[in-house]
Coordinates of C-alpha atoms and ligand atoms in Angstrom, one line a residue:
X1 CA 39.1 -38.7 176.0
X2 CA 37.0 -41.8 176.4
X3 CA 38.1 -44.8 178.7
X4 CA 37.6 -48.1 178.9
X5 CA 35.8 -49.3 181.8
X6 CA 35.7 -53.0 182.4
X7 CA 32.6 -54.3 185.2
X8 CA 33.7 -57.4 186.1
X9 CA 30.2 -58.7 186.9
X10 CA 26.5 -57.3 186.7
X11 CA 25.3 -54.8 189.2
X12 CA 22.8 -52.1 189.8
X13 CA 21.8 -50.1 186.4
X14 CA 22.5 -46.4 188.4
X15 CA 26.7 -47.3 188.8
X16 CA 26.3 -48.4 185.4
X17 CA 24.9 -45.1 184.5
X18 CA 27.6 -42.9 186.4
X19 CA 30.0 -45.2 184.5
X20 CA 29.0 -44.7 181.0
X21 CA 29.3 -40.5 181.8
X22 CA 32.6 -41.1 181.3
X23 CA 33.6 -44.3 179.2
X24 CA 32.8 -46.8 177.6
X25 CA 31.5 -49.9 179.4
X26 CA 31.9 -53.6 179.7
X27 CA 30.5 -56.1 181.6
X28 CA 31.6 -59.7 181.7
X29 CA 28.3 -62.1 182.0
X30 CA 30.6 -65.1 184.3
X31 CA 32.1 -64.5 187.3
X32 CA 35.9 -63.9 186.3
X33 CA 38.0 -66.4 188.6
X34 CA 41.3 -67.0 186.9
X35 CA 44.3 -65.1 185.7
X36 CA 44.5 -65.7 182.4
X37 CA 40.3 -65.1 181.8
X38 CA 41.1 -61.4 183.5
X39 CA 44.2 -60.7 181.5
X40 CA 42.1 -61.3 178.7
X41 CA 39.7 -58.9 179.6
X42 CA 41.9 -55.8 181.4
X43 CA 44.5 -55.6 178.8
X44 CA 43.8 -52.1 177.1
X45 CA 41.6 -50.9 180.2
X46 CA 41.8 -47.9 182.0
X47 CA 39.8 -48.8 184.9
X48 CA 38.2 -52.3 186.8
X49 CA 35.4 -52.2 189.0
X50 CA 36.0 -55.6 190.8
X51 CA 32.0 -56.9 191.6
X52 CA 32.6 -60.2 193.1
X53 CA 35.6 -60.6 195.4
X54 CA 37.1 -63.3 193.6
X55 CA 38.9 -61.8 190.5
X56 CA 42.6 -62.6 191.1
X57 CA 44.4 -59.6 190.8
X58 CA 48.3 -60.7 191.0
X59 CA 51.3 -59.2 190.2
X60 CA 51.7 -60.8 186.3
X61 CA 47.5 -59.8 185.9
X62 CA 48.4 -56.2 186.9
X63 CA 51.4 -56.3 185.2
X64 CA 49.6 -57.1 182.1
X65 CA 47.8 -54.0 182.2
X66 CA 49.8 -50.9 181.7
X67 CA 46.8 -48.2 181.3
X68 CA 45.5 -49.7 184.4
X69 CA 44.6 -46.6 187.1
X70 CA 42.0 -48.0 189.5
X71 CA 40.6 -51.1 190.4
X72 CA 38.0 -49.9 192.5
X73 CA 36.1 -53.1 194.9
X74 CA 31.9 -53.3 194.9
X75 CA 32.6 -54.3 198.9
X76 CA 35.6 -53.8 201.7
X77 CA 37.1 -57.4 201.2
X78 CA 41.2 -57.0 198.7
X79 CA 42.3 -60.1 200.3
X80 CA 42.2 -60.9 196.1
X81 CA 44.6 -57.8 194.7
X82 CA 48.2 -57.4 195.3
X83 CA 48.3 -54.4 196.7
X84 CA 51.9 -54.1 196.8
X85 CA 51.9 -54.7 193.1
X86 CA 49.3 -51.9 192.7
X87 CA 51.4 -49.4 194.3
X88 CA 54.7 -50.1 192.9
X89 CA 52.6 -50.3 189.3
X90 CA 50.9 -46.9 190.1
X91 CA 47.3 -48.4 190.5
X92 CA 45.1 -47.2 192.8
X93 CA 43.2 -49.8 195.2
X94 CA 39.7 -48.5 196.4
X95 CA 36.7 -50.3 198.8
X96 CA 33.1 -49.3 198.9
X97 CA 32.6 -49.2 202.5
X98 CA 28.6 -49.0 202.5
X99 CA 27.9 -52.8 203.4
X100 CA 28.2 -53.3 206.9
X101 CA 24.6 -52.5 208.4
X102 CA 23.3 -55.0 205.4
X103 CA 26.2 -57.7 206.2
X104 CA 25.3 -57.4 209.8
X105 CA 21.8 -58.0 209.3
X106 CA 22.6 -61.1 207.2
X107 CA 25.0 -62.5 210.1
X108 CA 22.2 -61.9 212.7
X109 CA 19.7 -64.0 210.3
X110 CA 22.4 -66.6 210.3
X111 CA 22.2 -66.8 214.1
X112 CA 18.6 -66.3 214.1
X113 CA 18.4 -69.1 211.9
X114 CA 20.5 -71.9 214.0
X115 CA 18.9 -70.6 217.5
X116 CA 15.2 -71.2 216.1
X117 CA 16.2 -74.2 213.6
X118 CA 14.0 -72.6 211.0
X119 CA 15.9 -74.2 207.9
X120 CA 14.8 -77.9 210.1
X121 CA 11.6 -76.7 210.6
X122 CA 10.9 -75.5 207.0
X123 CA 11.5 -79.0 206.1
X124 CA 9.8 -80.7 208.5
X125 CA 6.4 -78.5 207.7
X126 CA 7.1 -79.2 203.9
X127 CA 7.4 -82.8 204.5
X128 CA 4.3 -83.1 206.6
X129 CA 5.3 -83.3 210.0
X130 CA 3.5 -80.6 212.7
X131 CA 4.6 -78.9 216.2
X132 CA 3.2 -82.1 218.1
X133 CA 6.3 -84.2 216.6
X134 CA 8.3 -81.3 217.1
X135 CA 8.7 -81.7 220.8
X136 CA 9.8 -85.7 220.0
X137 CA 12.6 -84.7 218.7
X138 CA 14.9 -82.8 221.2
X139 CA 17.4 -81.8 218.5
X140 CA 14.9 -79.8 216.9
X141 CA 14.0 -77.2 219.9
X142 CA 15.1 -73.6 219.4
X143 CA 17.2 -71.8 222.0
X144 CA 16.4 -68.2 223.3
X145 CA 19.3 -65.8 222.4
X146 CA 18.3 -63.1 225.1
X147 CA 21.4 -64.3 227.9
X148 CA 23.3 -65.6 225.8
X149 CA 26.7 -64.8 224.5
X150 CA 28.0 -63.7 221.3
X151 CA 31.5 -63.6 220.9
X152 CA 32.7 -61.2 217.9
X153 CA 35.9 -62.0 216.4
X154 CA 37.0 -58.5 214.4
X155 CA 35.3 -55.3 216.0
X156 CA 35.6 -53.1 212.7
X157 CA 32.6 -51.6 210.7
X158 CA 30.8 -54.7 210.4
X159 CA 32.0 -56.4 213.8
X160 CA 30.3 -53.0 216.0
X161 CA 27.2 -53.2 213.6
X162 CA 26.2 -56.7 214.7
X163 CA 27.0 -56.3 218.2
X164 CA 24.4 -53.0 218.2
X165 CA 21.5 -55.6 217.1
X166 CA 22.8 -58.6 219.2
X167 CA 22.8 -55.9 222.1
X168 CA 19.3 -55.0 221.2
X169 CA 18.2 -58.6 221.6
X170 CA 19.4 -58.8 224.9
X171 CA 22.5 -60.8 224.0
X172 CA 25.9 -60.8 226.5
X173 CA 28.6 -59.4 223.5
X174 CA 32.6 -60.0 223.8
X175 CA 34.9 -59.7 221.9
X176 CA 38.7 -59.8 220.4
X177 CA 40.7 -57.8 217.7
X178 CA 44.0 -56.8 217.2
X179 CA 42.9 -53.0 218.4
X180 CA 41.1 -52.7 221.7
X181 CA 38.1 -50.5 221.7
X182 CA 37.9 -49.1 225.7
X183 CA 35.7 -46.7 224.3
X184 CA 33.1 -48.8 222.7
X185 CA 33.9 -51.1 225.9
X186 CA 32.2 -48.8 228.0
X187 CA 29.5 -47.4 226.1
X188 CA 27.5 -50.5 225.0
X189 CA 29.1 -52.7 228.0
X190 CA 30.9 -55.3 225.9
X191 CA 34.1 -57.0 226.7
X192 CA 37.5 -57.6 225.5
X193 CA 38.9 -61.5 225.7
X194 CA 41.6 -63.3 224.5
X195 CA 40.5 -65.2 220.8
X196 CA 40.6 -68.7 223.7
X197 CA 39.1 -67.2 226.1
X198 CA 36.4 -65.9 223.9
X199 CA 35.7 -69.6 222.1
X200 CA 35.6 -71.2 225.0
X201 CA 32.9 -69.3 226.4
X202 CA 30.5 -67.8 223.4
X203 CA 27.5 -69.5 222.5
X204 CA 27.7 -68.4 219.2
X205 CA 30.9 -66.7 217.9
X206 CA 31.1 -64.6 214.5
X207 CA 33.7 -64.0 212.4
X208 CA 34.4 -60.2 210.8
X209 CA 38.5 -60.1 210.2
X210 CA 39.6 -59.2 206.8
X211 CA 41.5 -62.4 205.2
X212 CA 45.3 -61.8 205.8
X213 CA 48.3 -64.1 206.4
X214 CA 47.8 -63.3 209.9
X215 CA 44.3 -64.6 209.9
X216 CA 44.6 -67.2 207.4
X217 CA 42.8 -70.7 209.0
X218 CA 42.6 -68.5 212.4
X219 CA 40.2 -70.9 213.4
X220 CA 41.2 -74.4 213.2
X221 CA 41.0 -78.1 214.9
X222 CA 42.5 -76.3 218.0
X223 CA 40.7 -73.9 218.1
X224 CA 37.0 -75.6 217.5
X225 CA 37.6 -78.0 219.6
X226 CA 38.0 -74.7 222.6
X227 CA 34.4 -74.1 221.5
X228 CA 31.2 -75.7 223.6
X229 CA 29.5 -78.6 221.8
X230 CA 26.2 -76.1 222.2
X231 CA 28.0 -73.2 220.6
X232 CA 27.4 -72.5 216.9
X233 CA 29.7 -70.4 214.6
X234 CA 28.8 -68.3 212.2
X235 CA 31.5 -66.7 208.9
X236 CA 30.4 -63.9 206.6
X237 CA 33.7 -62.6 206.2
X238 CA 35.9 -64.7 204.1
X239 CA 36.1 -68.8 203.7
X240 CA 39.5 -69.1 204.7
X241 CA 39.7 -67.5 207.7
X242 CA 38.7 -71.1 209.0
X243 CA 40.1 -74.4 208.3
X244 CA 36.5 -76.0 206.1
X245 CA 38.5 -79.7 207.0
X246 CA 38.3 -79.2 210.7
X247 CA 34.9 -77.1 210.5
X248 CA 33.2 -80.2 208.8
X249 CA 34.8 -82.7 211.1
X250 CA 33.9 -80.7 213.5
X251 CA 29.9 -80.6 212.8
X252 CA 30.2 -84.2 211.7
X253 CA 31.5 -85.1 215.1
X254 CA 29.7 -82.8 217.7
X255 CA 32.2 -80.6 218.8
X256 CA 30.0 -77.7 218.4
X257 CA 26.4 -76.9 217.5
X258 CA 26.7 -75.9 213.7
X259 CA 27.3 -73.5 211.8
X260 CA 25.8 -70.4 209.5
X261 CA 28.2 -69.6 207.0
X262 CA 28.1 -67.1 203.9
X263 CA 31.4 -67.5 202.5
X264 CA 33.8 -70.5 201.8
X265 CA 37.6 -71.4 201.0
X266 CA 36.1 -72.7 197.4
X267 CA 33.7 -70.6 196.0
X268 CA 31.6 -71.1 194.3
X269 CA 31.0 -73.6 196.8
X270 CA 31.0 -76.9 194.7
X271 CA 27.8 -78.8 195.0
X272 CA 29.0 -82.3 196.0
X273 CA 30.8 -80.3 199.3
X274 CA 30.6 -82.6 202.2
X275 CA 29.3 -78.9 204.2
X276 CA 26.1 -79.5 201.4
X277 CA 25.2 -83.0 203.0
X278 CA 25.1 -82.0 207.0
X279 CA 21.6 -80.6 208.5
X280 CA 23.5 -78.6 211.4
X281 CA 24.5 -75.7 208.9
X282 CA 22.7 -73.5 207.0
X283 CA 25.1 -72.0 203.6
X284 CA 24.0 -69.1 202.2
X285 CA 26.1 -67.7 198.2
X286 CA 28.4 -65.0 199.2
X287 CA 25.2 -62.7 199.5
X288 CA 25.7 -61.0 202.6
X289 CA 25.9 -58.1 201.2
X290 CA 23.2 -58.3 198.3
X291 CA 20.6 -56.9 198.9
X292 CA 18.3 -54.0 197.1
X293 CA 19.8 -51.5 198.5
X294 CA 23.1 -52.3 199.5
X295 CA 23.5 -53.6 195.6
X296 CA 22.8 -49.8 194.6
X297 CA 25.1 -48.4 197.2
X298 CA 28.0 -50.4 196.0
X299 CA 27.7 -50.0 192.8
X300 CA 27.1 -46.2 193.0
X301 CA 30.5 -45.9 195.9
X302 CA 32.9 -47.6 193.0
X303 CA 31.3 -45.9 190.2
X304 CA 32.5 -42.6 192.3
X305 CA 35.4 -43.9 192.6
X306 CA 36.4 -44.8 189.1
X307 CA 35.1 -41.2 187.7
X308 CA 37.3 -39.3 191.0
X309 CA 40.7 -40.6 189.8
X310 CA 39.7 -41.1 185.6
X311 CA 39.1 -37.1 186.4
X312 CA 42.6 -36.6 187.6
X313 CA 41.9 -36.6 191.3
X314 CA 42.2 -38.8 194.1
X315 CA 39.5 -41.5 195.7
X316 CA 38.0 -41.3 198.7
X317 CA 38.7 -44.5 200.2
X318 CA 41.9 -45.9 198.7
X319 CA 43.2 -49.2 200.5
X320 CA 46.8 -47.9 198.9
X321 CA 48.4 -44.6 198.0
X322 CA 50.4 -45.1 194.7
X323 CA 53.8 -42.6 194.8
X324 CA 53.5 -42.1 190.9
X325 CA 49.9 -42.8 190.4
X326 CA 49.3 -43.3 186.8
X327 CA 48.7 -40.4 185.1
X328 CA 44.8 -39.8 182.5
Ligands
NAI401 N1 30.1 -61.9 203.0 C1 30.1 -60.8 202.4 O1 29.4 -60.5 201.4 C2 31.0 -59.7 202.9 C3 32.2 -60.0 203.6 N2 33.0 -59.1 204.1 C4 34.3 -59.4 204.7 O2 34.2 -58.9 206.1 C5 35.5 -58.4 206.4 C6 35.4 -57.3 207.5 O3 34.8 -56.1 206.9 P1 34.8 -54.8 207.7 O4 34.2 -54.9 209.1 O5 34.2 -53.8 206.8 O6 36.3 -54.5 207.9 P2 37.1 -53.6 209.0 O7 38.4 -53.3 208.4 O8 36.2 -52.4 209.3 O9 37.2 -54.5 210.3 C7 38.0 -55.6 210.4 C8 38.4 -55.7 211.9 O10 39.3 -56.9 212.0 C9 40.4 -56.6 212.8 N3 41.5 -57.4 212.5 C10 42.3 -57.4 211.4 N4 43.3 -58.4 211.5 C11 43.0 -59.0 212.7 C12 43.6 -60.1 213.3 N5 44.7 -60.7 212.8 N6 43.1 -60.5 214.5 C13 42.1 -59.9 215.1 N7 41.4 -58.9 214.5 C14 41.9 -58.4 213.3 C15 40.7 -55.1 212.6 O11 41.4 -54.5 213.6 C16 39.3 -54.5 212.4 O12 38.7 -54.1 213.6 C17 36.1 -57.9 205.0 O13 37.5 -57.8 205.0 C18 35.5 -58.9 204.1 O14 36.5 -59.9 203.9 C19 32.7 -57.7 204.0 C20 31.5 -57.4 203.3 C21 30.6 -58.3 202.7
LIG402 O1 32.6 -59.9 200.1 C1 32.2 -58.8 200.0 C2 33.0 -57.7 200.4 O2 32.5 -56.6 200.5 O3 34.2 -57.9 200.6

C-alpha cells in the first residue's frame, strides 16, 4: 500500500528520504497558517509531519480528515493541535524531542547578546563610531554575567539545558515550575522560588513552559513591573506565554532592561511591530531550533515516527494515546 504523506514545510533532505520509503510525499512551499489552507491540503492524507508550529490543527481541520493516523511535530511545542480531538478521532500526536541542547544554546546567545550589547555595538562599528565613544555613552557598556542571576521559568528538557551552560558561566541559577526538582536542587546548587519571588530578583529571567491555558500571558503588566529595571527577559518558548502589550510598554518605559526574544503572539512577526522599532531587544524568526544539525535531527525523529505507526505499531514519543487508534 502506498500512503500519502503531507510535509507541511521544507526540511532536511535525509527525513525526506525515510519518508518517501514508504509514501508518497508532499511538501507545501508557504508556511500553512490557517484552517481552511490545511484542510485543503490533509483531506485524503494518511499522515502530517507538522514543520513549523503554527499549522492550526482544530477539531473541524481533523475532522476533515478521516485517513488521518499521525501528525507527527518537527519540535516539542502542540500548543497548535487539539489533542483531545486527536484522541477521540483516533490520531496519534507525536513530538521530536531532540531540540533542547540547540534551543538552549540559542537562549544563552540571547543573553549573551543583551549583557555585551553586541547588536548596539555591531551598529555602532558599521556606522563609524569606535570604542573611544563607546565609554560616552553609558547605555552602551556590557555587564559581566559571572554573579549574576538567571531565573528559569519551566525546568524541563530545555529549562535544565540552559541552566548547565549558565552554571558553567558562573551564573547564580533559580528557578520555578509546577514540579520541583530536589534532586537537580542539590546536584548543580540551584534553587526553587516562587514565579514573584523569582522576578523580583533575576537579572535576567528565561522562559521554557509549554503554552497552555494555565500559562497563557503568565507574564504580564504585574508581573514585569516585579522585575528590576536592570533585568532583561528573554522567550524562546512560545509568544504568548507573555502579554507583547505590556512587554513593549514595558521596554518603552524602563521597567526592565530589554528583552531577547525568539518567538511572538503574531508570527510571523509583522514588520511594522512596534517590538521592530525599539534598540533594547534583539528578535530573532522562530529559529531557536534551526540549526544544521538540529534541522536533521528533527526531521529524521518525525520521519520515524510517521513510518512506526504507517507500519502498524506504535510511536515512541506520543503526546496522546488514541483508545481506537486508526487502523493502515
Ligand atoms: N523557539 C523554538 O524554536 C522552540 C520552542 N520550544 C518551546 O519550548 C517549550 C518547552 O520545551 P521543553 O523544555 O522541551 O518542554 P518540557 O515539557 O520538557 O518542559 C516544560 C516544563 O514546563 C513546566 N511547566 C508546565 N506548565 C507549567 C506552568 N503552568 N507553570 C510552571 N511550569 C510549567 C513543566 O513542568 C516542565 O518542567 C515547548 O513547549 C515549546 O513551546 C521548544 C523547542 C523549540
Ligand atoms: O517551536 C519549536 C518547537 O519545537 O516547538
Amino acid at each position: 500500500m502506498t500512503f500519502k504523506i503531507i510535509v507541511t514545510y521544507r526540511i532536511d533532505e535525509e527525513g525526506l528520504k525515510l519518508l518517501k520509503s514508504i509514501g508518497d510525499v508532499f511538501i507545501s512551499e508557504k508556511m500553512i497558517t490557517s484552517e481552511d489552507e490545511l484542510i485543503k491540503n490533509i483531506s485524503d492524507t494518511d499522515a502530517v509531519l507538522a514543520v513549523r508550529g503554527v499549522e492550526p490543527f482544530t477539531r473541524r481541520v481533523l475532522e476533515s480528515a478521516p485517513k488521518l493516523k499521525i501528525i507527527a511535530r518537527h519540535g516539542v511545542g502542540y500548543d497548535k493541535i487539539d489533542v483531545n480531538a486527536a484522541n477521540e478521532l483516533g490520531i496519534w500526536v507525536t513530538i521530536a524531542p531532540v531540540n533542547a541542547s540547540t534551543v538552549a544554546e540559542h537562549t544563552i546567545a540571547l543573553i549573551m547578546a543583551l549583557a555585551k550589547k553586541l547588536f548596539k555595538l555591531d551598529r555602532f562599528v558599521r556606522d563609524g563610531v569606535w570604542y573611544k565613544e563607546r565609554m560616552e555613552f553609558p547605555d552602551l557598556l556590557g555587564i559581566d554575567l559571572a554573579g549574576r542571576v538567571l531565573g528559569i521559568i519551566g525546568l524541563g528538557r530545555i529549562g535544565q539545558e540552559v541552566a548547565k551552560r549558565a552554571l558553567a558561566l558562573g551564573m547564580k541559577v533559580i528557578y520555578y515550575d509546577i514540579v520541583r526538582r530536589e534532586d537537580l536542587e542539590r546536584t548543580w546548587n540551584i534553587e526553587y522560588r516562587s514565579l514573584n519571588e523569582l522576578l523580583r530578583t533575576s537579572d535576567f529571567v528565561s522562559i521554557h513552559v509549554p503554552l497552555t491555558n494555565e500559562t497563557y500571558h503568565m507574564i504580564g503588566e504585574k508581573e514585569l513591573r516585579l522585575m528590576k529595571p536592570t533585568a532583561y527577559l528573554v522567550n524562546t518558548a512560545r509568544g504568548a506565554v507573555i502579554d507583547t502589550d505590556a512587554l513593549v510598554k514595558a521596554l518603552k518605559e524602563g521597567w526592565i532592561a530589554g528583552a531577547g526574544l525568539d518567538v511572538f503572539e503574531e508570527e510571523p512577526l509583522p514588520p511594522n511591530h512596534p517590538l521592530t522599532k525599539l534598540d533594547n531587544v534583539i528578535l530573532t524568526p522562530h529559529a531557536a531550533s534551526l540549526t544544521i544539525e538540529c534541522r536533521r535531527r528533527l526531521a529524521i525523529t518525525a520521519a520515524e515516527e510517521i513510518i512506526r505507526v504507517l507500519r502498524g505499531g506504535e510511536p515512541r514519543y506520543p503526546v496522546n494515546r488514541p483508545l481506537n487508534p486508526r487502523r493502515v
